[in-house]
Coordinates of N, CA and C in Angstrom, one line a residue:
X10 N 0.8 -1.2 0.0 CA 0.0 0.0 0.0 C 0.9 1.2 0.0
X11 N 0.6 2.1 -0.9 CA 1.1 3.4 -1.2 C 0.7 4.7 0.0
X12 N 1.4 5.1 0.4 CA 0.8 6.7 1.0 C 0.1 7.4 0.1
X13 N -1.1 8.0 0.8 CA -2.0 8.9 -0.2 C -1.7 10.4 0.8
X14 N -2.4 11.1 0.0 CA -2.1 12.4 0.4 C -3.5 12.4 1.4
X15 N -3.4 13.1 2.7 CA -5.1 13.8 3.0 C -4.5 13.8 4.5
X16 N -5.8 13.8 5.1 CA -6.0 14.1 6.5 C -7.1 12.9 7.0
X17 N -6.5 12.0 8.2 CA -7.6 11.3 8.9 C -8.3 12.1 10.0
X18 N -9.2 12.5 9.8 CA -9.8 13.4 10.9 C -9.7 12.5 12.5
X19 N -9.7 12.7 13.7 CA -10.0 12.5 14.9 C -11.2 11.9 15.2
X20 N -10.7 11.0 15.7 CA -11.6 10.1 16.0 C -12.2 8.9 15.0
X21 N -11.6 8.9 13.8 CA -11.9 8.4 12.4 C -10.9 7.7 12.1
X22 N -10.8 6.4 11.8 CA -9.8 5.5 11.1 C -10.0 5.8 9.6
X23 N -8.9 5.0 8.9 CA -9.0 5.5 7.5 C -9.9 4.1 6.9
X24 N -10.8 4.6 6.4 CA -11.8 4.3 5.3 C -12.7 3.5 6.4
X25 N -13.0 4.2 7.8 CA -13.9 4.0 8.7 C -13.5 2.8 9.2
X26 N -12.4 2.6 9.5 CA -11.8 1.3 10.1 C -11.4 1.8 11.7
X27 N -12.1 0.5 12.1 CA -11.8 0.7 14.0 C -11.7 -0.9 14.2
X28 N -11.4 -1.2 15.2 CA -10.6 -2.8 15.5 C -11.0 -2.6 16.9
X29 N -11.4 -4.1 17.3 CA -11.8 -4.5 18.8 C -10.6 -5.6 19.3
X30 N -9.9 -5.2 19.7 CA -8.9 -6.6 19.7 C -8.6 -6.9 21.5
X31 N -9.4 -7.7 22.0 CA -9.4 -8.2 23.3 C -9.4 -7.2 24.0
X32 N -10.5 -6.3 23.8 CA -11.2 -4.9 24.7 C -10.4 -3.7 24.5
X33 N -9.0 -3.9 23.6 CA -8.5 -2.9 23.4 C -9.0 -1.8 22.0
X34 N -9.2 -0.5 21.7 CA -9.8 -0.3 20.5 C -8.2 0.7 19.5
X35 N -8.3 0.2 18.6 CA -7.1 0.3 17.9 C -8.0 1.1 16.5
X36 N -7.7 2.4 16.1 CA -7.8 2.6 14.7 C -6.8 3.6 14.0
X37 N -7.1 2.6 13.0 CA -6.0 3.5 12.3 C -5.2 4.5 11.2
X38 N -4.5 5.3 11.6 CA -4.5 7.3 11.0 C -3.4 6.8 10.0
X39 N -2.7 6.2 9.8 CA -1.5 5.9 8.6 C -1.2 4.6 8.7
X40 N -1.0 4.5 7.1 CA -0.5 2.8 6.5 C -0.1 2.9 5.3
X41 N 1.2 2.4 5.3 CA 1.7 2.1 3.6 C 2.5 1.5 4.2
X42 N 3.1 1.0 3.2 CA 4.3 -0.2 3.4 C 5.6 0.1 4.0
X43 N 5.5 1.4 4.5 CA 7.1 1.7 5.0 C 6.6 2.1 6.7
X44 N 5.2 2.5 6.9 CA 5.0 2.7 8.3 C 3.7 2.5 8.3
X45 N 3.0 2.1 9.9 CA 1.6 2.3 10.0 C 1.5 2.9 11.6
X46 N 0.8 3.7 11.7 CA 0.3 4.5 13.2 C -1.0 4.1 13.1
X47 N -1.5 3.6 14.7 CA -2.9 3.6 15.1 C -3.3 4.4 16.3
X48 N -4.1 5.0 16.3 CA -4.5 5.3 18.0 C -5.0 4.2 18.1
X49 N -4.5 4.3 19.8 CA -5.2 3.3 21.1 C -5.8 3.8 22.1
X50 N -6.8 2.8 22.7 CA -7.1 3.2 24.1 C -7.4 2.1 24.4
X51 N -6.4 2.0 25.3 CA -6.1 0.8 26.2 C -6.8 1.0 27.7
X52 N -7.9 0.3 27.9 CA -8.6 0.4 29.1 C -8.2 0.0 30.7
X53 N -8.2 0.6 31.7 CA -7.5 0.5 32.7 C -7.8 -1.3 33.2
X54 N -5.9 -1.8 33.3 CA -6.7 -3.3 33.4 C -6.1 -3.7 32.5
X55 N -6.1 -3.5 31.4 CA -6.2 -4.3 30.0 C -4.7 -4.6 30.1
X56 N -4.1 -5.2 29.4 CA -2.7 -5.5 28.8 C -1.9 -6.0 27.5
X57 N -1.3 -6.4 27.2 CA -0.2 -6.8 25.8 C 1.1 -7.8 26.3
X58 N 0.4 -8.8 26.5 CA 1.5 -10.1 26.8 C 2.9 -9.6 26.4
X59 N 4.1 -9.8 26.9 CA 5.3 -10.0 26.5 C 5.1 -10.6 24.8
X60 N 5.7 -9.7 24.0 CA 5.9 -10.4 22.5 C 6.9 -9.5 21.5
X61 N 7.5 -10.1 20.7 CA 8.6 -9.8 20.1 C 7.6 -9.5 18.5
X62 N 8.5 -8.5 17.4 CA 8.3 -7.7 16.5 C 9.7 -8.3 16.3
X63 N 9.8 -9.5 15.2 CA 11.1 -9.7 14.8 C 11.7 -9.0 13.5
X64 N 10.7 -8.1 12.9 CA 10.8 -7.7 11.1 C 10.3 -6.3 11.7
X65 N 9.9 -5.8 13.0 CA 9.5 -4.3 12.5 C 10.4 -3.2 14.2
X66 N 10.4 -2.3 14.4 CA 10.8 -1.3 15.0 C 8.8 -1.0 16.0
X67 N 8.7 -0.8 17.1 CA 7.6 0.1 17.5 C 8.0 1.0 18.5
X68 N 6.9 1.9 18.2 CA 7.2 3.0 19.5 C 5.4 3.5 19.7
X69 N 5.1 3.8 21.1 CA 4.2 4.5 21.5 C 4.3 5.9 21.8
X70 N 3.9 6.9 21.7 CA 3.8 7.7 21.8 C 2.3 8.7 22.9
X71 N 2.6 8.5 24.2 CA 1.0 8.7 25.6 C 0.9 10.6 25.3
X72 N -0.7 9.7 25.1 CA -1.6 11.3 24.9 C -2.1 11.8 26.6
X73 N -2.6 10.7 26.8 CA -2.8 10.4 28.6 C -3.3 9.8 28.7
X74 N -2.8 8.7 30.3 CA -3.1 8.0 31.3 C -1.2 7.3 31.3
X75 N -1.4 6.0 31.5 CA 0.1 6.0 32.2 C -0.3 4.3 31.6
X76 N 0.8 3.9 31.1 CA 1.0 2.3 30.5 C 2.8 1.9 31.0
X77 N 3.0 0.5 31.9 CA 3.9 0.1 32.3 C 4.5 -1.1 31.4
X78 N 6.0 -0.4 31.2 CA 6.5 -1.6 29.7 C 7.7 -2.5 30.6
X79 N 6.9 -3.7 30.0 CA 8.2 -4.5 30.6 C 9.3 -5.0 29.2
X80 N 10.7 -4.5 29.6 CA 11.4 -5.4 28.7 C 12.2 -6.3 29.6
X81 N 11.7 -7.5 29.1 CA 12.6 -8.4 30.1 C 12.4 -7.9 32.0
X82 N 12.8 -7.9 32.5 CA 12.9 -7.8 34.1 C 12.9 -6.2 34.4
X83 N 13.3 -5.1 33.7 CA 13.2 -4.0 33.4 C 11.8 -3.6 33.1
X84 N 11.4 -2.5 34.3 CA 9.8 -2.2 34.3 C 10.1 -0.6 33.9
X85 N 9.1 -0.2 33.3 CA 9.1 1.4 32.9 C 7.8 1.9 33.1
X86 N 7.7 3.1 33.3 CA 6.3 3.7 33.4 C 6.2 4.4 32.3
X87 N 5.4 5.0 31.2 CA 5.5 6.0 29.9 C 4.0 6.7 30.5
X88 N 4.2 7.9 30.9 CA 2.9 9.0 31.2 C 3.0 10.3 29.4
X89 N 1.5 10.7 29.5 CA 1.2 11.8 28.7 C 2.8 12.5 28.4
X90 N 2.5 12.5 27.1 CA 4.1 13.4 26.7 C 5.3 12.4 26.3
X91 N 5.2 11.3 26.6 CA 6.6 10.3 26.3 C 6.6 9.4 25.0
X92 N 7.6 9.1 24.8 CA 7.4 8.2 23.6 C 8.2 7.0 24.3
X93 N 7.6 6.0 24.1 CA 8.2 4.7 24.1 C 9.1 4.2 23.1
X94 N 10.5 3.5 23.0 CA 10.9 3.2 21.9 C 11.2 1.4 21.5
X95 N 10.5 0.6 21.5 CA 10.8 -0.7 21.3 C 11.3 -1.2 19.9
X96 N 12.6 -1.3 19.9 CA 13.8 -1.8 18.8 C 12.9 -3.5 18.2
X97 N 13.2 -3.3 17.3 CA 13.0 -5.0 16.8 C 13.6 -6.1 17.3
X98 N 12.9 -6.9 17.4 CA 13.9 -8.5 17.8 C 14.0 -8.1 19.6
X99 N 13.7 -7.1 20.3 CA 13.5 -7.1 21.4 C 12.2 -7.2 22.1
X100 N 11.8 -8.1 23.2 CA 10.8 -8.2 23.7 C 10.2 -7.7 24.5
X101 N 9.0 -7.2 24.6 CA 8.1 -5.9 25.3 C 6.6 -6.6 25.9
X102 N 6.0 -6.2 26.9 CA 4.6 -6.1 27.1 C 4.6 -4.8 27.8
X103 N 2.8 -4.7 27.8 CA 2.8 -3.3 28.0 C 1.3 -3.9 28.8
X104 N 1.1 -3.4 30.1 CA 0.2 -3.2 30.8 C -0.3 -2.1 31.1
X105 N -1.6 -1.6 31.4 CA -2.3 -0.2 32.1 C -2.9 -0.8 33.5
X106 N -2.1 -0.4 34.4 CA -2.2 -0.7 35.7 C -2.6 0.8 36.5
X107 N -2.9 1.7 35.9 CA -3.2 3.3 36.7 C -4.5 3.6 37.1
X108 N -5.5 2.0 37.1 CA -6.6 2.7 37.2 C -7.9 3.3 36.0
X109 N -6.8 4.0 35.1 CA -7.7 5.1 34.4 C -7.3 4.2 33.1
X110 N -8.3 4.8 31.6 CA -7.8 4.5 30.6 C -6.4 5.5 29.9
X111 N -6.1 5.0 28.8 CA -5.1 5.3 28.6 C -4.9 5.4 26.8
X112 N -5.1 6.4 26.6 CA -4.6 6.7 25.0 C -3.6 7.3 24.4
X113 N -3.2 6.6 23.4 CA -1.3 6.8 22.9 C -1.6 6.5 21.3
X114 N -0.5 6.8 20.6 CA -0.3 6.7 19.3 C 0.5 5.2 19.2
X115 N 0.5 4.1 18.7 CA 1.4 3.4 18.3 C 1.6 3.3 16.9
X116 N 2.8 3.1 16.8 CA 3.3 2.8 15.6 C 4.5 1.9 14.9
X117 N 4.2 1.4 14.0 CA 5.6 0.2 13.7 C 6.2 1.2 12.2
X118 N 8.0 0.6 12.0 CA 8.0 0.7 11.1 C 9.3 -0.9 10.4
X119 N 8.9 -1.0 9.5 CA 8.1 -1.2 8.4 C 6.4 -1.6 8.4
X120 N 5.6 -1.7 7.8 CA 4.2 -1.9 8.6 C 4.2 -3.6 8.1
X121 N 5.0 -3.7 7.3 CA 4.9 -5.5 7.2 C 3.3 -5.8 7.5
X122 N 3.2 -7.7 8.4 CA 1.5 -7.8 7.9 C 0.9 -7.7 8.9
X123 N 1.3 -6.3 10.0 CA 0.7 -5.7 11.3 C -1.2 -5.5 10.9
X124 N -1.2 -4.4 9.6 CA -2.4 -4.2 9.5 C -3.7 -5.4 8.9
X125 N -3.0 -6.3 8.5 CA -3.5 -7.9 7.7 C -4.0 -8.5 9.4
X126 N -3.2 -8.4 10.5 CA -3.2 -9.2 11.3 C -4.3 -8.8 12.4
X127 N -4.2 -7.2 12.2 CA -5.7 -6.7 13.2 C -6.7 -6.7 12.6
X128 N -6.7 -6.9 11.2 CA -8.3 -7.2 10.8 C -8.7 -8.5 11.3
X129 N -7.4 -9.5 11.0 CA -7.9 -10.9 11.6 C -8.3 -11.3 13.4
X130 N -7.7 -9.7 14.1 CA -8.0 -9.9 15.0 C -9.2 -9.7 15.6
X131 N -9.5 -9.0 14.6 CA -11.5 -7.3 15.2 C -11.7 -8.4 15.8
X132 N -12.7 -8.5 17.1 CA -13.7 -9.4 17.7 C -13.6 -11.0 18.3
X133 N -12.1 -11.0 17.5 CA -11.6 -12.7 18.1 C -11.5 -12.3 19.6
X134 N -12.3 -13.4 20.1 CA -12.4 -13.4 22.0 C -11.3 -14.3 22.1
X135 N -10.7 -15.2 21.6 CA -10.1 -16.5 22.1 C -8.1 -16.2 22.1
X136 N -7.9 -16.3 23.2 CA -6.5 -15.2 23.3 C -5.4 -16.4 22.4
X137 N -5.6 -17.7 22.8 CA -4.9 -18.9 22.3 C -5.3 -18.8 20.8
X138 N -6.2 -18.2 19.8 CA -6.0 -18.2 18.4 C -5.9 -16.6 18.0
X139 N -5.7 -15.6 19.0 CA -4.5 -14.3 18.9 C -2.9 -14.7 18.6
X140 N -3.2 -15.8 20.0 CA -1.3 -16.1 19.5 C -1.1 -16.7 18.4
X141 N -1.9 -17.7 17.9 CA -1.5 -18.3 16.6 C -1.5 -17.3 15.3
X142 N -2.5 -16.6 15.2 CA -2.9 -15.9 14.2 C -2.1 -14.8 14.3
X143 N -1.1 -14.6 15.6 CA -0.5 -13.1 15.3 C 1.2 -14.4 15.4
X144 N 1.5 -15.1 14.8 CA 2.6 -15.8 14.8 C 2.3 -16.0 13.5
X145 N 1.4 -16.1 12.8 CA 1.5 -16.1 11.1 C 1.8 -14.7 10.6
X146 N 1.9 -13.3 11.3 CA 1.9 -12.4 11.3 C 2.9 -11.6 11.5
X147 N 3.9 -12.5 11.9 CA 5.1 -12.0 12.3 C 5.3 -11.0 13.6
X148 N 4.0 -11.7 14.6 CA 4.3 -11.2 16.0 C 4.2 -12.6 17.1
X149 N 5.5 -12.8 18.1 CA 5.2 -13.5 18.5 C 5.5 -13.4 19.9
X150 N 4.3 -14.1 20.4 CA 4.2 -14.0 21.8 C 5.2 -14.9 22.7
X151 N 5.2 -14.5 23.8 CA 6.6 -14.9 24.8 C 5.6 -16.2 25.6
X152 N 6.1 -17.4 25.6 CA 4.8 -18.6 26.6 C 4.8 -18.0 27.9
X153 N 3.9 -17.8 28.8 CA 3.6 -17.6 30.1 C 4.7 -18.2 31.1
X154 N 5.1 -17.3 32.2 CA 6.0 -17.5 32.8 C 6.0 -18.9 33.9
X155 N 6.8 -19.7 33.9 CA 6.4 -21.1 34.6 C 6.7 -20.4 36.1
X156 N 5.5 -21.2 36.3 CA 5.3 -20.7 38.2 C 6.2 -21.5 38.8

């Protein structure tokens, strides 16, 4: 997909696209083949399993509330104003533990088959065919930590 010229207005995904992906709502303001940005709002609670981006670069960017990134044993807090930077081939989860909801820009670059993989996601309830279906997609989730 090529970059077009225009403006996605607020609160509007492009060509009226919005995603439900395990209570989180994802839509999204840019896509073409070299980058894609979505707004999120990640609901107080909600989370993003430890998982690796082995083909893309991501970074979040907090509009407000407060989301805690784990890389590896290394915990971080990102409030309104910060950008998050997660390198490729390194592993991340991101929880919203503040109570409140929490909206940020995310974005990958290359956009590779990130935007193929949240259509497959809209509405899937079942977190065990998330991980399969985002491992055909070149995101892969970290197994749960043995107790």
């Amino acid at each position: 997909m090529t970059l077009t010229p225009g403006i996605t207005a607020k609160g509007e995904g492009l060509e009226g696209t919005k995603w439900n992906i395990l209570g989180q709502t994802y839509i999204p303001k840019l896509y073409s083949e070299n980058a894609m940005i979505w707004h999120a709002l990640l609901p107080a609670d909600s989370f993003v399993p430890p998982h690796i981006h082995p083909t893309q670069d991501e970074w979040i960017t907090m509009l407000d509330g407060e989301l805690e990134l784990a890389f590896g044993d290394e915990i971080l807090t990102a409030r309104a104003g910060d950008t998050v930077r997660m390198p490729m081939g390194i592993a991340h989860g991101i929880t919203n533990k503040s109570g409140k909801d929490a909206n940020c820009f995310f974005g990958v670059a290359p956009s590779r088959k990130l935007f193929d993989l949240f259509e497959a996601l809209h509405d899937l309830g079942d977190p065990d065919e998330v991980v399969r279906l985002s491992a055909l997609h070149e995101v892969n989730f970290l197994p749960p930590p043995s107790e």
